[in-house]
CSV table of C-alpha atoms in Angstrom, one decimal:
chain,number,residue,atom,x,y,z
A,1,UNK,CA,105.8,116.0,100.4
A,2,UNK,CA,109.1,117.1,102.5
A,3,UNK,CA,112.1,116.6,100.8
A,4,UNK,CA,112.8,113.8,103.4
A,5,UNK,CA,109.7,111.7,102.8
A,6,UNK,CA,111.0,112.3,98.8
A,7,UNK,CA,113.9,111.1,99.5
A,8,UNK,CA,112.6,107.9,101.8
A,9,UNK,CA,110.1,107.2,99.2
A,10,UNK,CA,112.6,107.2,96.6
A,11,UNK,CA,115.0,104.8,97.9
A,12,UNK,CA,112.5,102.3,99.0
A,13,UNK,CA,110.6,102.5,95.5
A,14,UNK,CA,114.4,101.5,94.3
A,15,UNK,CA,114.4,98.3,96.5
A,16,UNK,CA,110.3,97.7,96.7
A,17,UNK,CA,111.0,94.5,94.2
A,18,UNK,CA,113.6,93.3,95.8
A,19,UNK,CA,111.4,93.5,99.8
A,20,UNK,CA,108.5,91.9,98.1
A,21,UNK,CA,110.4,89.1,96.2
A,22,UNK,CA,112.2,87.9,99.9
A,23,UNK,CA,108.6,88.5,101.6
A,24,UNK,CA,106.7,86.1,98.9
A,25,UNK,CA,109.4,83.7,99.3
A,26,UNK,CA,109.5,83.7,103.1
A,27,UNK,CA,105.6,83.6,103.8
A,28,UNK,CA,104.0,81.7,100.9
A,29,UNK,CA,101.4,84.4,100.5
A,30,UNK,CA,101.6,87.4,97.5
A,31,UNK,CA,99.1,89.3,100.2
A,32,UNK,CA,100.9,88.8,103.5
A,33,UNK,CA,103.7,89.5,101.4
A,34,UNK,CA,102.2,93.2,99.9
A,35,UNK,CA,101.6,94.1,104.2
A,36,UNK,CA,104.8,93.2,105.5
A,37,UNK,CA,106.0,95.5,102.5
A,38,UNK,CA,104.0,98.3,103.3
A,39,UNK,CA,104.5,97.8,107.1
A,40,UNK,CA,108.3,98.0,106.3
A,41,UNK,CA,107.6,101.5,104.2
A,42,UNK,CA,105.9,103.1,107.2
A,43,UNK,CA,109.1,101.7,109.5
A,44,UNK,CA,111.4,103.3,107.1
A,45,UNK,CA,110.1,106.5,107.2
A,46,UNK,CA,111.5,107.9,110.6
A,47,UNK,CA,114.8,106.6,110.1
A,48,UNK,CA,117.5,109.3,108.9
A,49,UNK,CA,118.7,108.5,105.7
A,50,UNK,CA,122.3,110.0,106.1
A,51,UNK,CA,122.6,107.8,109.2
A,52,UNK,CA,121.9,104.2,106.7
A,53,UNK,CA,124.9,103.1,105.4
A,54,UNK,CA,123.1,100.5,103.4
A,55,UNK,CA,119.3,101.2,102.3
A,56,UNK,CA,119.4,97.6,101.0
A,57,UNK,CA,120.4,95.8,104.2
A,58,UNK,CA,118.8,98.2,105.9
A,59,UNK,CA,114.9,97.3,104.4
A,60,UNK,CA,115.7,93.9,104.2
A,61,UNK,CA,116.1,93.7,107.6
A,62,UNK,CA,113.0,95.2,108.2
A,63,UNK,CA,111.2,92.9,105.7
A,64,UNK,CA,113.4,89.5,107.2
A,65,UNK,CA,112.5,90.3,111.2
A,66,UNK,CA,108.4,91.0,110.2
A,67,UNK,CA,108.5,87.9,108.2
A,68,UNK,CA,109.8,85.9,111.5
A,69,UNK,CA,107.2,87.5,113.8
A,70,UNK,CA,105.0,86.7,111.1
A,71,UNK,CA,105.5,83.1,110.5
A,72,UNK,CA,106.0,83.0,114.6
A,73,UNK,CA,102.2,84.3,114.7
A,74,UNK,CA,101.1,82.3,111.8
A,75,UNK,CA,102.2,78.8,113.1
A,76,UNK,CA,99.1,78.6,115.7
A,77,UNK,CA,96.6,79.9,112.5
A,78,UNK,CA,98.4,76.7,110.1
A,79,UNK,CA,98.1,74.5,112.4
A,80,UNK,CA,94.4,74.7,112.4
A,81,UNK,CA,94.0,75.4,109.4
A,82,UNK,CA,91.2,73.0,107.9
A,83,UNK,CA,93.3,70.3,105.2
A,84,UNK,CA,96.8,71.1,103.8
A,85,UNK,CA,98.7,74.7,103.9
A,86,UNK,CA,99.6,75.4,100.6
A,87,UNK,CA,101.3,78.5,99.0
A,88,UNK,CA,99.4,81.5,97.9
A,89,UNK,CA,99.8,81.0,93.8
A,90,UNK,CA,101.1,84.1,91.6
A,91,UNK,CA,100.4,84.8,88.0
A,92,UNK,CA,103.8,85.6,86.7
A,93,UNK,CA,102.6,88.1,84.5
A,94,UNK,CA,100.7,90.3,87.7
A,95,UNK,CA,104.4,90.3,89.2
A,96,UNK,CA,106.9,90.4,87.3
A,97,UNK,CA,109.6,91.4,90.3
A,98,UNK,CA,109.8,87.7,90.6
A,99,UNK,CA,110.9,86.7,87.0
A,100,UNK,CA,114.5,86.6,86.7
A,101,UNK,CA,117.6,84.2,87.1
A,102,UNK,CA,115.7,83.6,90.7
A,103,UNK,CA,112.2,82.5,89.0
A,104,UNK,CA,112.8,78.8,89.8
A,105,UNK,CA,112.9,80.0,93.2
A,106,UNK,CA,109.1,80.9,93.3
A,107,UNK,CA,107.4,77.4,92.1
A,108,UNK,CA,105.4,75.6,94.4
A,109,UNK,CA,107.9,72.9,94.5
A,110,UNK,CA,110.2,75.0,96.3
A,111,UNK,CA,108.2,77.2,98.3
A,112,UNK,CA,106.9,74.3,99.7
A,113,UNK,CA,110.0,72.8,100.7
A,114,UNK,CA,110.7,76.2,102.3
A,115,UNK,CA,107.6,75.6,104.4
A,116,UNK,CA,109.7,72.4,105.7
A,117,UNK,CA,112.8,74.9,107.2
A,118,UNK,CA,112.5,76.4,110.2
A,119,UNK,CA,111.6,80.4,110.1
A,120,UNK,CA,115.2,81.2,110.5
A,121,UNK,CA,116.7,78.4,107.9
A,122,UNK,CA,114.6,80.0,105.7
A,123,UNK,CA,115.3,83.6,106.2
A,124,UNK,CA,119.6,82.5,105.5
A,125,UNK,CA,118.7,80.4,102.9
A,126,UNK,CA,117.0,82.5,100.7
A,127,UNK,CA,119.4,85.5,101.5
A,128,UNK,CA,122.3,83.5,101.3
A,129,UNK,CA,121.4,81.4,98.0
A,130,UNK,CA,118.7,82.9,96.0
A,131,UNK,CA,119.5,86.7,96.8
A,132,UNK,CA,123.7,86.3,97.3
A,133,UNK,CA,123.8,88.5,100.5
A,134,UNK,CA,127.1,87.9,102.8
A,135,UNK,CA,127.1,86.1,105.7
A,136,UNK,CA,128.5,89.2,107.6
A,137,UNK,CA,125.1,90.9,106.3
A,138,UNK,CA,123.2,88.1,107.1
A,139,UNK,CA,124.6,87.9,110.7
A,140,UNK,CA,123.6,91.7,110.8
A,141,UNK,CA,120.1,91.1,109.7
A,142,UNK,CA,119.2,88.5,111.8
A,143,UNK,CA,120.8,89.7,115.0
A,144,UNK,CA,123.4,85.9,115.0
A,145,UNK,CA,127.1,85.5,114.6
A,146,UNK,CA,127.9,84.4,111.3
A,147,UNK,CA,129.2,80.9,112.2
A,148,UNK,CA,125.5,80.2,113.7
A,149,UNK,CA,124.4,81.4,110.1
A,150,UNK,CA,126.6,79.1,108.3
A,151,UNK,CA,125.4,76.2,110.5
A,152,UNK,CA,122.0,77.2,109.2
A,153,UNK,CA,122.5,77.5,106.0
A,154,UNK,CA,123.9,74.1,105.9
A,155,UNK,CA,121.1,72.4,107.5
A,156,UNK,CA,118.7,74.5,105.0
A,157,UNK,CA,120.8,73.5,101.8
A,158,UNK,CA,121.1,69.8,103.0
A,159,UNK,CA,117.2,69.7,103.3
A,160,UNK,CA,116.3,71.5,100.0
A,161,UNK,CA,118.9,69.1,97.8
A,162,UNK,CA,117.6,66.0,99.4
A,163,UNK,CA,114.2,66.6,98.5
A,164,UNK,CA,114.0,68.1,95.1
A,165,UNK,CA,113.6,66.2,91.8
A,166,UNK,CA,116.3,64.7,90.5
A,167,UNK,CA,115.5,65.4,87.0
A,168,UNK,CA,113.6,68.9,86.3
A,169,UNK,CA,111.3,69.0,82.8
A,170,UNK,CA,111.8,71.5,80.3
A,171,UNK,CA,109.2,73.9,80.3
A,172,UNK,CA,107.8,72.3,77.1
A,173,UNK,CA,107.9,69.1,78.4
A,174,UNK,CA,105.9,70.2,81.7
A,175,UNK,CA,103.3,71.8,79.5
A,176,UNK,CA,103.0,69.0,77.4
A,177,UNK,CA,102.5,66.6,80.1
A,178,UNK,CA,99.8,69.1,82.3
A,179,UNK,CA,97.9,69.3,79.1
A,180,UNK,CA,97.7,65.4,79.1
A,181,UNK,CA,97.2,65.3,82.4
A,182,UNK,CA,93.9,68.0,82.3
A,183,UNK,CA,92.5,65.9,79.7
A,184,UNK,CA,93.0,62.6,81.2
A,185,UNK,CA,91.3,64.3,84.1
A,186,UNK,CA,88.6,66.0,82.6
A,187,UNK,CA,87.6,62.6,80.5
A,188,UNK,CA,88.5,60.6,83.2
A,189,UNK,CA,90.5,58.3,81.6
A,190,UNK,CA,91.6,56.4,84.8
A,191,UNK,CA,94.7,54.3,82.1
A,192,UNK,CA,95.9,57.0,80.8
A,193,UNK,CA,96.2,59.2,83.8
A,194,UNK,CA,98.5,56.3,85.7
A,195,UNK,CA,100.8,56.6,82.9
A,196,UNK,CA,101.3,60.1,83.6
A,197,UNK,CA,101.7,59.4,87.2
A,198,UNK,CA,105.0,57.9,89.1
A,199,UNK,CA,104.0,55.0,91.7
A,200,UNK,CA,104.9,57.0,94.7
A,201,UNK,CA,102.7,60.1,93.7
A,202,UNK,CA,101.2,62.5,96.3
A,203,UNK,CA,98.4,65.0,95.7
A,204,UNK,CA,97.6,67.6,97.8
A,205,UNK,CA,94.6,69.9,98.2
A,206,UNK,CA,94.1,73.0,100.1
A,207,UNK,CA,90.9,73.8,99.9
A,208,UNK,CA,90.9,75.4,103.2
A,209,UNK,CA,87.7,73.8,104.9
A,210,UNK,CA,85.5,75.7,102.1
A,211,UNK,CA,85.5,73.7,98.8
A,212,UNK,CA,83.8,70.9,99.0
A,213,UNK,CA,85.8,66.9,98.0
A,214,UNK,CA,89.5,68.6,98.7
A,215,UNK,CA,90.9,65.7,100.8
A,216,UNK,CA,91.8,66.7,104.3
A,217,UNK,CA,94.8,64.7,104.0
A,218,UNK,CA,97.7,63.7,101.0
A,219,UNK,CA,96.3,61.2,98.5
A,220,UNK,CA,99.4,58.6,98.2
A,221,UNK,CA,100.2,56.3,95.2
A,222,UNK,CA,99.0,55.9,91.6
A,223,UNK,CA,95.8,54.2,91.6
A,224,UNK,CA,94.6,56.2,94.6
A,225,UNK,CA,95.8,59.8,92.7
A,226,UNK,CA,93.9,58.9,90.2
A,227,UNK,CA,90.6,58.0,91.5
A,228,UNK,CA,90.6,61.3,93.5
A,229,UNK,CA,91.6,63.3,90.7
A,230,UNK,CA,89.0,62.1,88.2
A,231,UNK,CA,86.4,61.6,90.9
A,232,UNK,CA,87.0,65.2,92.1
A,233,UNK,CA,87.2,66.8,88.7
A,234,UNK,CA,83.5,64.8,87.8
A,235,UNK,CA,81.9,65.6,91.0
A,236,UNK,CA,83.0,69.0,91.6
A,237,UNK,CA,83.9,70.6,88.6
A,238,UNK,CA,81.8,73.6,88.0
A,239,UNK,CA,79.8,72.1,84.8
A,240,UNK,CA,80.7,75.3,82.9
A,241,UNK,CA,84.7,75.4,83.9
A,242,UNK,CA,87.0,76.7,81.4
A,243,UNK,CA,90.7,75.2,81.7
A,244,UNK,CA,93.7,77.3,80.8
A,245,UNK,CA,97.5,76.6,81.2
A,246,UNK,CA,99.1,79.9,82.3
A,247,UNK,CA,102.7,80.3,84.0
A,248,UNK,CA,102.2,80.4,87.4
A,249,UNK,CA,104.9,80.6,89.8
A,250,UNK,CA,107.3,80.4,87.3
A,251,UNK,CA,105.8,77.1,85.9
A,252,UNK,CA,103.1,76.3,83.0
A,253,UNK,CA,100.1,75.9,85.7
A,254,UNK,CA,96.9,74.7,84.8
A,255,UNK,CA,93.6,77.5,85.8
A,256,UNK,CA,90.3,76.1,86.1
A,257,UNK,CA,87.8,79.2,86.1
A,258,UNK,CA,84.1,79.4,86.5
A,259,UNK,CA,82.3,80.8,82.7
A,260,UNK,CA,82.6,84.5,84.6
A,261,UNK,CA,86.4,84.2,85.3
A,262,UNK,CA,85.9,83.6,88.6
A,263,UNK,CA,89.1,81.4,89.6
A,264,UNK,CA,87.9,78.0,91.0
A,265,UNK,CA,91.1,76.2,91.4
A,266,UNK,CA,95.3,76.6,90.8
A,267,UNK,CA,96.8,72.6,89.8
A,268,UNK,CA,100.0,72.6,90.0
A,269,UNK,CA,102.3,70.0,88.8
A,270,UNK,CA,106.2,68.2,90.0
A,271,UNK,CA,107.8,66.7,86.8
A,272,UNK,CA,110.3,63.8,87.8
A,273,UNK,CA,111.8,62.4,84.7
A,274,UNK,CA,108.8,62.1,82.9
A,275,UNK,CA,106.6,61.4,85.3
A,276,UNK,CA,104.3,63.5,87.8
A,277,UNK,CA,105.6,62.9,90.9
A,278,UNK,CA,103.8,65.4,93.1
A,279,UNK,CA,100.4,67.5,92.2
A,280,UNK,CA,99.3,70.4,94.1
A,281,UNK,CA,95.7,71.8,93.8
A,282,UNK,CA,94.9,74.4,95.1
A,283,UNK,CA,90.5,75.8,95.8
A,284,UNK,CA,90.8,78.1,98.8
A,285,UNK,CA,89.3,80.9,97.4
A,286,UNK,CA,91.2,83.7,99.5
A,287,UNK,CA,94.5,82.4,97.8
A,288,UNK,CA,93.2,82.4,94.2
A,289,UNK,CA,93.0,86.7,94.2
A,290,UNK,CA,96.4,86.6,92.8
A,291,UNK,CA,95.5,84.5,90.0
């Protein structure tokens, strides 16, 4: 190895957390996220180092203009994609890069609300808020004045705080309450499930058009959340499932697995006082690798 390429591979092995923490964030997906990262590397390469005044603004605008021509691409692909688009799940222990004061950042709560932003809203958002970059870098990165990048900031910020819970659960009280909830489920006892559940609950299920019962579209309200979830878990359960709470995402998550280990499905969970408000559950087997 050249001295160069030592020194290139150096630098980016310094920021390599930092590229793959804004890719997750910005595409939903641990493995998209790993390519654009890699893709980045072999873009860094030819560049002169002496001539980068900042290797940090530097790779993350690499990382930030792949992740638009990404999403750009990937729009066409969601929107046939069989069901609900859900986020690729992490276990936090399998990347810990994404642990930190940023952590609440990474549930599926939020990621999904970033899926709500436009490409761009996203990309200021998440440099502006979760990773404190200036809006003069910002404005650099994504090629716009920085009054266009306030603007979009603003609209991303006013979005985000209208639709998050107005009352986050402790961790112990969200584990408490998914452990209730997976054995109201796996029982199916259709009472005490509705007590877990607020009236205007949604479920989704992203099953990607290859597990079989994941609804095609959000299941609304309490009685009907319930049903499905109990009806589901009966019919399609794997008779032999094992059911684990691990932090995923940042949150206690509960893991259904097949006897081998085999991942069968992520459930997710939105606390709202103390109530589920939202449940995410997630079968497509080509996002359960990072679990």
């Amino acid at each position: 190895m050249s001295t160069a390429q030592g020194g290139h591979a150096a630098v980016f092995q310094e920021y390599r957390p930092l590229l793959f923490s804004l890719a997750y964030r910005m595409l939903g997906s641990a493995t998209e996220a790993e390519d654009i990262v890699q893709d980045t590397y072999l873009r860094f390469q030819p560049a002169p180092l002496e001539g980068i005044e900042s290797p940090k603004a530097y790779l993350s605008a690499i990382v930030i203009r792949l992740c638009l021509n990404h999403l750009t691409s990937a729009r066409v692909r969601r929107e046939t994609y069989v069901g609900p688009w859900l986020p690729e799940p992490v276990l936090d222990a399998a990347h810990p890069e994404l642990a930190g004061p940023e952590a609440d950042t990474i549930s599926l709560a939020f990621l999904v609300l970033l899926e709500r932003l436009t490409p761009a809203e996203r990309a200021v958002f998440l440099l502006r808020e979760v990773f404190e970059y200036e809006y003069d870098e910002i404005a650099t990165i994504l090629d716009r004045s920085e009054v266009a990048c306030r603007k979009l900031f603003s609209r991303a910020r006013e979005h985000i705080a209208e639709h998050r819970p107005r009352y986050e659960a402790s961790p112990d009280e969200h584990r408490r309450l998914l452990e209730q909830f997976m054995r109201a489920a796996r029982t199916g006892d259709l009472d005490g499930l509705m007590t877990m559940l607020a009236d205007e609950v949604t479920v989704w299920a992203d099953g990607g058009g290859k597990v079989p019962g994941a609804a095609l579209r959000p299941v609304h309200g309490r009685l009907n959340a319930a049903r499905f979830l109990i009806g589901v878990t009966a019919r399609f359960a794997p008779a032999d499932a094992r059911y684990a709470v691990a932090n995923v995402n940042g949150k206690p998550t509960l893991l259904v697995q097949r006897a081998g280990g085999t991942p069968f499905a992520v459930v997710s969970i939105e606390v709202d006082h103390d109530r589920i408000r939202t449940v995410w559950a997630i079968g497509n087997p080509d996002k359960l690798r990072a679990v």
